mmCIF file of C-alpha atoms in Angstrom:
data_model
loop_
_atom_site.group_PDB
_atom_site.id
_atom_site.type_symbol
_atom_site.label_atom_id
_atom_site.label_comp_id
_atom_site.label_asym_id
_atom_site.label_seq_id
_atom_site.Cartn_x
_atom_site.Cartn_y
_atom_site.Cartn_z
ATOM 1 C CA UNK F 1 -108.154 169.083 -105.300
ATOM 2 C CA UNK F 2 -106.017 167.161 -107.823
ATOM 3 C CA UNK F 3 -105.335 163.455 -106.922
ATOM 4 C CA UNK F 4 -102.469 161.271 -108.395
ATOM 5 C CA UNK F 5 -103.276 158.946 -111.216
ATOM 6 C CA UNK F 6 -103.147 155.879 -109.008
ATOM 7 C CA UNK F 7 -105.582 157.455 -106.349
ATOM 8 C CA UNK F 8 -107.836 158.406 -109.261
ATOM 9 C CA UNK F 9 -107.819 155.058 -110.598
ATOM 10 C CA UNK F 10 -108.698 153.551 -107.172
ATOM 11 C CA UNK F 11 -111.465 155.958 -106.926
ATOM 12 C CA UNK F 12 -112.917 155.295 -110.243
ATOM 13 C CA UNK F 13 -112.752 151.435 -109.119
ATOM 14 C CA UNK F 14 -114.965 152.238 -106.013
ATOM 15 C CA UNK F 15 -117.448 154.008 -107.883
ATOM 16 C CA UNK F 16 -117.382 151.355 -110.690
ATOM 17 C CA UNK F 17 -117.923 148.849 -107.847
ATOM 18 C CA UNK F 18 -120.692 150.571 -106.432
ATOM 19 C CA UNK F 19 -122.342 151.198 -109.911
ATOM 20 C CA UNK F 20 -122.023 147.463 -111.119
ATOM 21 C CA UNK F 21 -123.452 146.226 -107.588
ATOM 22 C CA UNK F 22 -126.292 148.772 -108.249
ATOM 23 C CA UNK F 23 -126.805 147.477 -111.703
ATOM 24 C CA UNK F 24 -126.821 144.155 -110.482
ATOM 25 C CA UNK F 25 -129.549 145.049 -108.010
ATOM 26 C CA UNK F 26 -131.731 146.337 -110.667
ATOM 27 C CA UNK F 27 -131.459 143.429 -112.753
ATOM 28 C CA UNK F 28 -132.546 141.277 -110.162
ATOM 29 C CA UNK F 29 -135.809 143.341 -109.943
ATOM 30 C CA UNK F 30 -136.456 143.996 -113.534
ATOM 31 C CA UNK F 31 -135.831 141.543 -116.398
ATOM 32 C CA UNK F 32 -134.799 141.640 -120.046
ATOM 33 C CA UNK F 33 -134.681 144.709 -122.157
ATOM 34 C CA UNK F 34 -136.645 146.511 -119.574
ATOM 35 C CA UNK F 35 -133.910 146.369 -117.029
ATOM 36 C CA UNK F 36 -131.427 147.425 -119.623
ATOM 37 C CA UNK F 37 -133.405 150.614 -120.678
ATOM 38 C CA UNK F 38 -134.093 151.534 -117.003
ATOM 39 C CA UNK F 39 -130.434 151.350 -115.797
ATOM 40 C CA UNK F 40 -129.291 153.174 -119.188
ATOM 41 C CA UNK F 41 -132.168 155.814 -118.550
ATOM 42 C CA UNK F 42 -131.105 156.175 -114.879
ATOM 43 C CA UNK F 43 -127.410 156.188 -115.525
ATOM 44 C CA UNK F 44 -127.686 158.927 -118.278
ATOM 45 C CA UNK F 45 -129.763 161.036 -116.170
ATOM 46 C CA UNK F 46 -127.292 160.671 -113.499
ATOM 47 C CA UNK F 47 -124.536 161.298 -115.978
ATOM 48 C CA UNK F 48 -126.195 164.413 -117.272
ATOM 49 C CA UNK F 49 -126.428 165.756 -113.543
ATOM 50 C CA UNK F 50 -122.863 164.851 -113.289
ATOM 51 C CA UNK F 51 -121.763 166.677 -116.125
ATOM 52 C CA UNK F 52 -123.393 169.706 -115.076
ATOM 53 C CA UNK F 53 -122.900 169.931 -111.504
ATOM 54 C CA UNK F 54 -120.168 172.258 -110.032
ATOM 55 C CA UNK F 55 -118.234 169.456 -108.573
ATOM 56 C CA UNK F 56 -114.667 168.927 -108.723
ATOM 57 C CA UNK F 57 -112.876 166.737 -111.170
ATOM 58 C CA UNK F 58 -112.235 163.828 -108.764
ATOM 59 C CA UNK F 59 -115.979 163.623 -107.819
ATOM 60 C CA UNK F 60 -116.775 163.691 -111.461
ATOM 61 C CA UNK F 61 -114.350 160.746 -112.145
ATOM 62 C CA UNK F 62 -115.877 158.508 -109.223
ATOM 63 C CA UNK F 63 -119.529 159.494 -110.066
ATOM 64 C CA UNK F 64 -119.346 159.740 -114.003
ATOM 65 C CA UNK F 65 -116.729 157.444 -115.056
ATOM 66 C CA UNK F 66 -116.874 155.035 -111.995
ATOM 67 C CA UNK F 67 -120.496 154.668 -110.963
ATOM 68 C CA UNK F 68 -122.194 155.716 -114.191
ATOM 69 C CA UNK F 69 -119.873 153.851 -116.186
ATOM 70 C CA UNK F 70 -120.338 150.527 -114.615
ATOM 71 C CA UNK F 71 -124.188 151.097 -113.855
ATOM 72 C CA UNK F 72 -125.097 151.587 -117.428
ATOM 73 C CA UNK F 73 -124.674 148.737 -119.820
ATOM 74 C CA UNK F 74 -123.995 148.971 -123.635
ATOM 75 C CA UNK F 75 -123.053 145.277 -123.989
ATOM 76 C CA UNK F 76 -126.258 144.113 -122.368
ATOM 77 C CA UNK F 77 -128.195 146.658 -124.754
ATOM 78 C CA UNK F 78 -126.521 144.937 -127.625
ATOM 79 C CA UNK F 79 -127.493 141.387 -126.237
ATOM 80 C CA UNK F 80 -131.309 142.428 -125.563
ATOM 81 C CA UNK F 81 -131.421 143.884 -129.212
ATOM 82 C CA UNK F 82 -129.982 140.709 -130.438
ATOM 83 C CA UNK F 83 -132.265 138.741 -128.466
ATOM 84 C CA UNK F 84 -135.311 140.814 -129.123
ATOM 85 C CA UNK F 85 -134.487 140.158 -133.087
ATOM 86 C CA UNK F 86 -134.103 136.525 -132.831
ATOM 87 C CA UNK F 87 -137.326 135.858 -130.697
ATOM 88 C CA UNK F 88 -139.694 138.667 -131.943
ATOM 89 C CA UNK F 89 -138.380 140.022 -135.156
ATOM 90 C CA UNK F 90 -136.312 142.890 -136.570
ATOM 91 C CA UNK F 91 -138.926 145.372 -135.900
ATOM 92 C CA UNK F 92 -139.173 144.598 -132.104
ATOM 93 C CA UNK F 93 -135.232 144.975 -132.135
ATOM 94 C CA UNK F 94 -135.301 148.124 -133.868
ATOM 95 C CA UNK F 95 -137.885 149.451 -131.313
ATOM 96 C CA UNK F 96 -135.894 148.171 -128.481
ATOM 97 C CA UNK F 97 -132.646 149.969 -130.071
ATOM 98 C CA UNK F 98 -134.223 153.149 -130.700
ATOM 99 C CA UNK F 99 -136.236 153.518 -127.394
ATOM 100 C CA UNK F 100 -132.811 152.694 -125.551
ATOM 101 C CA UNK F 101 -130.902 155.686 -127.472
ATOM 102 C CA UNK F 102 -133.939 157.916 -127.306
ATOM 103 C CA UNK F 103 -134.583 157.446 -123.412
ATOM 104 C CA UNK F 104 -130.934 157.834 -122.700
ATOM 105 C CA UNK F 105 -130.264 160.927 -124.572
ATOM 106 C CA UNK F 106 -133.458 162.689 -123.099
ATOM 107 C CA UNK F 107 -132.410 161.528 -119.580
ATOM 108 C CA UNK F 108 -129.114 162.977 -120.136
ATOM 109 C CA UNK F 109 -130.362 166.234 -121.149
ATOM 110 C CA UNK F 110 -133.143 166.298 -118.322
ATOM 111 C CA UNK F 111 -130.373 165.464 -115.699
ATOM 112 C CA UNK F 112 -128.193 168.477 -117.097
ATOM 113 C CA UNK F 113 -131.210 170.763 -117.464
ATOM 114 C CA UNK F 114 -132.155 169.883 -113.731
ATOM 115 C CA UNK F 115 -128.633 170.512 -112.292
ATOM 116 C CA UNK F 116 -128.274 173.753 -114.337
ATOM 117 C CA UNK F 117 -131.693 175.076 -113.303
ATOM 118 C CA UNK F 118 -130.629 174.480 -109.517
ATOM 119 C CA UNK F 119 -127.161 175.628 -109.566
ATOM 120 C CA UNK F 120 -127.213 177.667 -112.921
#
């Protein structure tokens, strides 16, 4: 099913609102760089699943662009990396940055493989 650009934009906004609220909820329960790592891992896992799932383009927009886009957080990743550098040094910042990237990539691949295995 194809939707108009306006409807697609509204649907992305709805997905984004749910993703942002979910991100906030996780942030209330997990602090600092652990929160960022968690949402980026979960969001990457979900986006990998969405990318591999046999769903329509509208659902992919709502879930992938909207929800996952708002749930994951590159800007907070940058803030926490800089904070780690200023509070505990460059080595800690490098660990924060490398672990975020590695975990996000592995989670994306895992989500994709899980869906491919189920629907493959």
